Coordinates of N, CA and C in Angstrom, one line a residue:
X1 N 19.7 -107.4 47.8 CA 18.5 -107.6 48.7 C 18.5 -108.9 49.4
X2 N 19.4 -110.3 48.8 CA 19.3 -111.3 49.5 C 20.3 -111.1 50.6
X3 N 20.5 -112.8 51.1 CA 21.1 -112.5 52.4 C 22.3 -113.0 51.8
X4 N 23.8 -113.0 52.7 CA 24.7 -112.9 52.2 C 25.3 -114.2 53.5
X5 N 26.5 -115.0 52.8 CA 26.9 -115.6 54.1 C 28.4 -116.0 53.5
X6 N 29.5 -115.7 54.5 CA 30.8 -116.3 54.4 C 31.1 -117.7 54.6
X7 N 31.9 -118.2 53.8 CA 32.6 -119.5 53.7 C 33.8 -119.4 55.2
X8 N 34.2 -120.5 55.4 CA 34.7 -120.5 56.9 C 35.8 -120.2 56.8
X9 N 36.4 -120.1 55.7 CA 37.7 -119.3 55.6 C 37.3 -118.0 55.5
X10 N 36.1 -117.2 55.2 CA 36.4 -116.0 55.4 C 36.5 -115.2 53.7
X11 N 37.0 -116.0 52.7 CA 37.4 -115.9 51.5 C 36.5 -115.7 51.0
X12 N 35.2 -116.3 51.0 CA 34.2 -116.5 49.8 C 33.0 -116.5 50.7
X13 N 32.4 -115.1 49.9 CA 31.0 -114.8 49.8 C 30.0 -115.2 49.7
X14 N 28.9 -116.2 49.8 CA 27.4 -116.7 49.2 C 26.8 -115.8 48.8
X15 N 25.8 -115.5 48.1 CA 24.6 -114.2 48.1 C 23.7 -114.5 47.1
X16 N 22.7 -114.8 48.0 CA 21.1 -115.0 47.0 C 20.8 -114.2 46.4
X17 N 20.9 -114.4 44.9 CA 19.9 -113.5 43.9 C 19.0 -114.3 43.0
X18 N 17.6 -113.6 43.6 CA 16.7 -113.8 43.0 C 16.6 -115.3 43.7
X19 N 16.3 -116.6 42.6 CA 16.4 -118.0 43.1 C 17.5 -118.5 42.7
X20 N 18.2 -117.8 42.6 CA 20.1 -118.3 42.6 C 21.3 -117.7 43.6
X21 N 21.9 -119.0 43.9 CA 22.9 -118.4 44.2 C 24.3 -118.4 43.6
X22 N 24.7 -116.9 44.2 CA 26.3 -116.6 43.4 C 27.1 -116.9 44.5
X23 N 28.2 -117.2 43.9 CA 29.6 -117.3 44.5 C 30.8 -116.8 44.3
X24 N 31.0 -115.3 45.2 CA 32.2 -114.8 45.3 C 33.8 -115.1 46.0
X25 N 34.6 -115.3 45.1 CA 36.0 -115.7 45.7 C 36.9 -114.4 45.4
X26 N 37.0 -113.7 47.2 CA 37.4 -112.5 46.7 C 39.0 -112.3 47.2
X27 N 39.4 -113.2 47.5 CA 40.3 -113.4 47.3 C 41.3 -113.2 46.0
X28 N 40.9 -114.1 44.6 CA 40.9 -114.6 43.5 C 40.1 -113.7 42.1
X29 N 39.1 -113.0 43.4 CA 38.3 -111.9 42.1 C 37.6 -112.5 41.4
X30 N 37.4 -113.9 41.8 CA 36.1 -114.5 40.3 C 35.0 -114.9 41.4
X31 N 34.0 -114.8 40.2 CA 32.6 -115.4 40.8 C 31.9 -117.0 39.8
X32 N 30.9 -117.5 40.5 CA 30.4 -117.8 39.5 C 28.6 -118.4 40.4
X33 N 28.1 -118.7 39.4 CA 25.9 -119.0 40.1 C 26.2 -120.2 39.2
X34 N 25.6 -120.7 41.0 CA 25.1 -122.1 40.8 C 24.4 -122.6 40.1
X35 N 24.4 -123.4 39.2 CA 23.9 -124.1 38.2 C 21.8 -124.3 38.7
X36 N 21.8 -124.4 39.9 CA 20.1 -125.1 40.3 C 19.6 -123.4 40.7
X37 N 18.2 -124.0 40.3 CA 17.3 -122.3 41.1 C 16.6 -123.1 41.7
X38 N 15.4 -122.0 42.6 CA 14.8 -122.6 43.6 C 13.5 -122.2 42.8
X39 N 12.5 -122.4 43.2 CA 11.1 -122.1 43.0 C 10.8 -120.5 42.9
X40 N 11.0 -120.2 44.1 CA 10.6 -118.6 44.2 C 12.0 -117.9 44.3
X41 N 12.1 -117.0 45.1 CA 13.2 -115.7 45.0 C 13.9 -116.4 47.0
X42 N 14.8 -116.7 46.9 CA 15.4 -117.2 48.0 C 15.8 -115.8 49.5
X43 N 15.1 -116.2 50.4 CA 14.7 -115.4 51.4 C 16.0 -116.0 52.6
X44 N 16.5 -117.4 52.8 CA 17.5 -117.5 53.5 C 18.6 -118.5 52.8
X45 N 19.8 -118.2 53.7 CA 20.7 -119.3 53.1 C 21.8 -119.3 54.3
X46 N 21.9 -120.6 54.0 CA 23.0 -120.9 55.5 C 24.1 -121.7 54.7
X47 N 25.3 -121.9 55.4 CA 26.3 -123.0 54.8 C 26.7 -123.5 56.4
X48 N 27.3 -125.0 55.9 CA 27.9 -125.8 56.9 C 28.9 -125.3 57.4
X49 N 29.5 -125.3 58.9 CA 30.4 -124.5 59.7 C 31.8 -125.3 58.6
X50 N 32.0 -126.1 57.9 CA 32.8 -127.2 56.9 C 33.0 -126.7 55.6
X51 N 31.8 -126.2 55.5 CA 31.7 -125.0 53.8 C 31.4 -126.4 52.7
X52 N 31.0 -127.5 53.3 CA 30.6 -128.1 52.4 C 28.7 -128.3 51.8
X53 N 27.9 -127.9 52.8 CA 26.7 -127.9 52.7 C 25.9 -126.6 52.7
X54 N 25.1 -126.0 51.7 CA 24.5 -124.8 51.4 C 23.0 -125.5 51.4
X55 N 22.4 -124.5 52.1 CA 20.9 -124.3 52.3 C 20.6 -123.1 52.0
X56 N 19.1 -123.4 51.2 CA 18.5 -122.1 50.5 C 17.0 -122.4 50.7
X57 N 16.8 -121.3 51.2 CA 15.3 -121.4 51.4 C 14.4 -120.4 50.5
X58 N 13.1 -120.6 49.9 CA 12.7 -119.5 49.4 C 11.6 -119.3 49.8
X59 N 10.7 -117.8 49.4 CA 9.5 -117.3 50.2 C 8.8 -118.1 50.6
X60 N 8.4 -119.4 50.0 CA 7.4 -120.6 50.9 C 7.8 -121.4 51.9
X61 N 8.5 -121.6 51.6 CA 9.5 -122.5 52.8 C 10.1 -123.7 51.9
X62 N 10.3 -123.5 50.7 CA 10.7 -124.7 50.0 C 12.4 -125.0 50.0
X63 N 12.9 -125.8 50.7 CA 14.6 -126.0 51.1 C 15.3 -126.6 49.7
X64 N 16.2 -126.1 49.8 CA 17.4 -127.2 49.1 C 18.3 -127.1 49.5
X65 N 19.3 -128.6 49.5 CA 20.1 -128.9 50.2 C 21.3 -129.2 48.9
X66 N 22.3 -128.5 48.7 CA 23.3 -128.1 47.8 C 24.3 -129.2 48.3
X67 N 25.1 -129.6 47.5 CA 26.6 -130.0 47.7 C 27.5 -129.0 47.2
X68 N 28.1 -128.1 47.9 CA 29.2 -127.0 47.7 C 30.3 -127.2 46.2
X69 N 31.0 -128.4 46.8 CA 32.2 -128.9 46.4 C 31.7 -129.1 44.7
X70 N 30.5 -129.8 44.3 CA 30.0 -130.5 43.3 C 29.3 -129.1 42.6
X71 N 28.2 -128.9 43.4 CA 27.5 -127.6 43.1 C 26.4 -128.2 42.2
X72 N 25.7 -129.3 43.1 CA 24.5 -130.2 42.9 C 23.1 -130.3 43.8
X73 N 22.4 -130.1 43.7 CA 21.0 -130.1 44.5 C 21.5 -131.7 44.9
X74 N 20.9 -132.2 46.5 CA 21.2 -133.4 46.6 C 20.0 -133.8 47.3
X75 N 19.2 -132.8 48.1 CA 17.5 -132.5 48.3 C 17.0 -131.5 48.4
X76 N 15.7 -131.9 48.5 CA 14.2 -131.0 48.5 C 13.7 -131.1 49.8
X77 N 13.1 -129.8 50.0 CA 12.2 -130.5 51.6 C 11.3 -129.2 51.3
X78 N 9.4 -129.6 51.8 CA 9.0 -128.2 51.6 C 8.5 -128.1 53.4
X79 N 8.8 -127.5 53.8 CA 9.2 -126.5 55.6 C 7.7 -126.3 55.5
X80 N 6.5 -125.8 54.7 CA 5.4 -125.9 54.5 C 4.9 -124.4 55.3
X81 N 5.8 -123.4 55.2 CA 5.3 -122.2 55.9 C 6.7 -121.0 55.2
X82 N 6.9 -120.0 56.0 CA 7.8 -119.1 55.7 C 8.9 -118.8 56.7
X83 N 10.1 -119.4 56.2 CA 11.5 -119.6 57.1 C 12.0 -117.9 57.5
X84 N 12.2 -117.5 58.7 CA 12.4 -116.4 58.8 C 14.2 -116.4 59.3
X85 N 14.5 -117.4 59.4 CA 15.7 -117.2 60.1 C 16.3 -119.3 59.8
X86 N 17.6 -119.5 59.5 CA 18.4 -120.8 59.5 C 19.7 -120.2 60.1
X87 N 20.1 -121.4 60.7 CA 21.1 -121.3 61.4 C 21.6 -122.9 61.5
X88 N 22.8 -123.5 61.3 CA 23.7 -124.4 61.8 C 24.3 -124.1 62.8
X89 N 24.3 -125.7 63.3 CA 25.2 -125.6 64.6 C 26.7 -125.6 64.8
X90 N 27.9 -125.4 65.2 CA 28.9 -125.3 65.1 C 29.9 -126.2 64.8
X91 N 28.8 -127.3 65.2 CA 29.4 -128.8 65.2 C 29.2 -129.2 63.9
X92 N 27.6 -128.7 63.0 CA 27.8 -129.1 61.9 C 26.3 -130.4 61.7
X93 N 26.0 -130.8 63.0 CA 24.9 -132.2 63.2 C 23.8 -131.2 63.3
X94 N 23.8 -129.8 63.5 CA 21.8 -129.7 63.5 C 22.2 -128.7 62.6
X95 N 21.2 -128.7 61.7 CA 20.1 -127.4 61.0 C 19.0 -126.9 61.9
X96 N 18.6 -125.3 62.2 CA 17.5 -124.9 63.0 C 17.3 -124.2 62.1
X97 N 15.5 -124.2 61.8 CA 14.4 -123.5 61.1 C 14.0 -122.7 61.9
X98 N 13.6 -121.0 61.8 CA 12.6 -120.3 62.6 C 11.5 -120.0 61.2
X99 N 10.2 -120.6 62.0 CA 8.6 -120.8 61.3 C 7.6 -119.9 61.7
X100 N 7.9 -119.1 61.8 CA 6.4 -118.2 62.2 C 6.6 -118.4 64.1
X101 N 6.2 -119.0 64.8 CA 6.5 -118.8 66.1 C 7.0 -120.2 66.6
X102 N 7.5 -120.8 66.0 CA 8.2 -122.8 66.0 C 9.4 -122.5 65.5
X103 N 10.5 -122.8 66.6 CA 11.6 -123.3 65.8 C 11.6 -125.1 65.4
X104 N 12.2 -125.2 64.6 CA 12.5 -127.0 64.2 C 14.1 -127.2 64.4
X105 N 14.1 -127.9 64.8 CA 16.0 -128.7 65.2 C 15.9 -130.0 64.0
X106 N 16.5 -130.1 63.0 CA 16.9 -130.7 62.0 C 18.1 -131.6 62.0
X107 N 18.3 -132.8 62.2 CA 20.0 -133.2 61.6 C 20.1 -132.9 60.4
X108 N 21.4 -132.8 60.4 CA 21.8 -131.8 59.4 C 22.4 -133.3 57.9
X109 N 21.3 -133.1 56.9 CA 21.4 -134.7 55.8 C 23.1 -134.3 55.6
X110 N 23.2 -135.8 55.2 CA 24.6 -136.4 54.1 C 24.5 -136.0 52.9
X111 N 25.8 -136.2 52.3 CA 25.5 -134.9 51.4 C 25.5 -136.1 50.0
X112 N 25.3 -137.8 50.4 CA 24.5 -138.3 49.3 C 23.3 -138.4 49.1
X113 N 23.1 -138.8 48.1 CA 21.6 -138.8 47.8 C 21.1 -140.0 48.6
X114 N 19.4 -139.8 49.4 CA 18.8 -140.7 50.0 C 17.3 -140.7 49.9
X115 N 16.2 -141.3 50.1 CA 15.1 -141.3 49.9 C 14.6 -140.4 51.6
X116 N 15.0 -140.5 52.2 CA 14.6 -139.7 53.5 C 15.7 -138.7 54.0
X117 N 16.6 -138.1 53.6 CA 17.2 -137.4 54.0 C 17.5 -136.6 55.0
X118 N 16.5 -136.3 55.5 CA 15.9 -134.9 56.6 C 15.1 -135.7 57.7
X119 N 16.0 -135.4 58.8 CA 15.1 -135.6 60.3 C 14.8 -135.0 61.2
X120 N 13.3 -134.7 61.4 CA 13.3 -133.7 62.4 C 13.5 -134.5 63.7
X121 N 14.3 -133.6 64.2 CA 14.6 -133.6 65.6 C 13.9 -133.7 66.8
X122 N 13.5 -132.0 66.7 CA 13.2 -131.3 67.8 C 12.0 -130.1 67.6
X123 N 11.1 -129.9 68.1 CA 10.3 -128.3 67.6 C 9.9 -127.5 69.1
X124 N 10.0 -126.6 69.2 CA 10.5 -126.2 70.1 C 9.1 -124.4 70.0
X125 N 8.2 -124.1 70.7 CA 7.2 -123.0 70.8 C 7.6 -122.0 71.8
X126 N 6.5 -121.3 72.3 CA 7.0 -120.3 73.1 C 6.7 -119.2 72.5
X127 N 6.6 -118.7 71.8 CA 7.0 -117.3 71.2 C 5.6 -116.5 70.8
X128 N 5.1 -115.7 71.5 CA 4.2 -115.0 71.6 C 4.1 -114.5 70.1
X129 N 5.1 -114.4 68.5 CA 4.9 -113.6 68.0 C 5.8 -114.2 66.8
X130 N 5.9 -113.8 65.6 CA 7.2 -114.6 65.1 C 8.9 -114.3 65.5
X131 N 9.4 -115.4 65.2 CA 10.7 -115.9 65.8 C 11.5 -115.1 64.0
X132 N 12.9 -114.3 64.8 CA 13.4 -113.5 63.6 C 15.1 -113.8 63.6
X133 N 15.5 -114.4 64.7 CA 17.1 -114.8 64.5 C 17.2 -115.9 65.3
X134 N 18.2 -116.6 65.0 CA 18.4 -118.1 65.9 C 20.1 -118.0 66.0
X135 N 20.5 -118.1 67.3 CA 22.2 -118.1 67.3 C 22.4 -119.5 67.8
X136 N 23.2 -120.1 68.2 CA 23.9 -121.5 69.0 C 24.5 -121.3 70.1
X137 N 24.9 -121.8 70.9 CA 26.0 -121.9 71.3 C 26.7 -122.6 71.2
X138 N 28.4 -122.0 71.7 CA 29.5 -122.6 71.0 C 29.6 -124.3 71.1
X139 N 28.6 -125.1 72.3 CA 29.0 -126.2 72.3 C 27.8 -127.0 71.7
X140 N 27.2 -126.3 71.0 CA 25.7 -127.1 69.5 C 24.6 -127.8 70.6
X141 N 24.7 -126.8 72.0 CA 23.5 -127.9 72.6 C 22.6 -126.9 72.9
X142 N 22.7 -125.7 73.0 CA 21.7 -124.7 73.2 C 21.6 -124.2 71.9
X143 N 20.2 -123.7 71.9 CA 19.8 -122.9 70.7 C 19.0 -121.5 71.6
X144 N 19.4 -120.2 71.1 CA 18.4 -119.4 71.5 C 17.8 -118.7 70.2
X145 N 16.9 -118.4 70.8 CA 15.8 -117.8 69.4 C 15.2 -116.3 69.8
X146 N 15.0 -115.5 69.1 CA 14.7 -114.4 69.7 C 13.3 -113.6 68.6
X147 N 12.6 -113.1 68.9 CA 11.6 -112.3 67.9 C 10.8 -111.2 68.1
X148 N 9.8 -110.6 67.5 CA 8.9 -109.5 67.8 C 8.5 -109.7 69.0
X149 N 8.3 -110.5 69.4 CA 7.5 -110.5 70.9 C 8.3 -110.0 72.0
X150 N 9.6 -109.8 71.6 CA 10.6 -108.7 72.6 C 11.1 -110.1 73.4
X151 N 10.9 -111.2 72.9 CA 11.7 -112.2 74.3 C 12.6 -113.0 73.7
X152 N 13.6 -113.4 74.4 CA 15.0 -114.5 74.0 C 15.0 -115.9 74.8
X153 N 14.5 -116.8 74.0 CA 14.4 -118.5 74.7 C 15.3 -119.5 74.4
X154 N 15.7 -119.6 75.5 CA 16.7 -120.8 75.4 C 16.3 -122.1 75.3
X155 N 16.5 -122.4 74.0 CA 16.1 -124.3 74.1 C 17.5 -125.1 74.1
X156 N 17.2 -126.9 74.8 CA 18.0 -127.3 74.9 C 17.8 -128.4 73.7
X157 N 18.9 -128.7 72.7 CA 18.7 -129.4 71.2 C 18.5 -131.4 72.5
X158 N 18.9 -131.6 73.3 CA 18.8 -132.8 74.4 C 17.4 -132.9 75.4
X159 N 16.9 -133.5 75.3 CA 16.0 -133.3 77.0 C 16.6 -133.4 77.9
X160 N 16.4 -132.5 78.6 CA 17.5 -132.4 80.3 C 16.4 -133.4 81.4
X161 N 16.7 -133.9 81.8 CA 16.2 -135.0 82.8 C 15.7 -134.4 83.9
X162 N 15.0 -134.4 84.5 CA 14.4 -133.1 85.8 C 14.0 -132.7 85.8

């Protein structure tokens, strides 16, 4: 029932269960669940285009920000609503949240530990209705967002001058 996401090679599976996540190497045929749970039952999860940074969000909007390699919680953030859609950028510098009808543009934290980790960017409206998928484009400066409200909006992660 969770969502599912490949590693950048292609080899290895993520997939939320419940408030854990498992890790398939199917390549190799083994798995194994991450050591940390989340609060509730995890509704999204993204990884870094790098395969070093895992995000997991669960029914409230409460984040965690994983170290892959370690397989350590390294933060917390609570999003303070219900994430319907994460998406990274290709480059690997933004995290985008879709919130009910707000996307958020995020830099995407370091993967040490810091007392402020998370910076919002950018928040970006429009959307008659809630917002249900967020794609990039290939050069991490456009984000479009799309949802019930039947429309597809292009934001730009830069202010365009004019």
């Amino acid at each position: 029932q969770g969502p599912l996401v490949f590693g950048p090679s292609g080899d290895v599976l993520y997939s939320a269960v419940g408030n854990r996540v498992q890790c398939f190497d199917l390549v190799r045929s083994r798995s194994f669940t991450f050591p940390f749970e989340a609060r509730r039952n995890l509704t999204q999860i993204a990884l870094s285009p790098d395969g070093a940074v895992l995000l997991g969000v669960d029914e409230e909007g409460h984040l965690i920000l994983a170290n892959v390699r370690r397989r350590v919680v390294v933060a917390h953030l609570n999003l303070k609503s219900k994430v319907t859609a994460v998406a990274f950028s290709p480059d690997g510098k933004w995290v985008a949240f879709a919130a009910g009808r707000l996307v958020q543009v995020w830099a995407t934290p370091a993967l040490e530990r810091s007392f402020t980790p998370f910076a919002l960017h950018r928040t970006f409206g429009g959307h008659g209705d809630d917002i249900l998928c967020l794609r990039w484009s290939s050069d991490s400066l456009f984000l479009a967002s799309g949802g019930t409200d039947l429309c597809v909006r292009i934001h730009s992660v830069h202010q365009i001058p004019g």
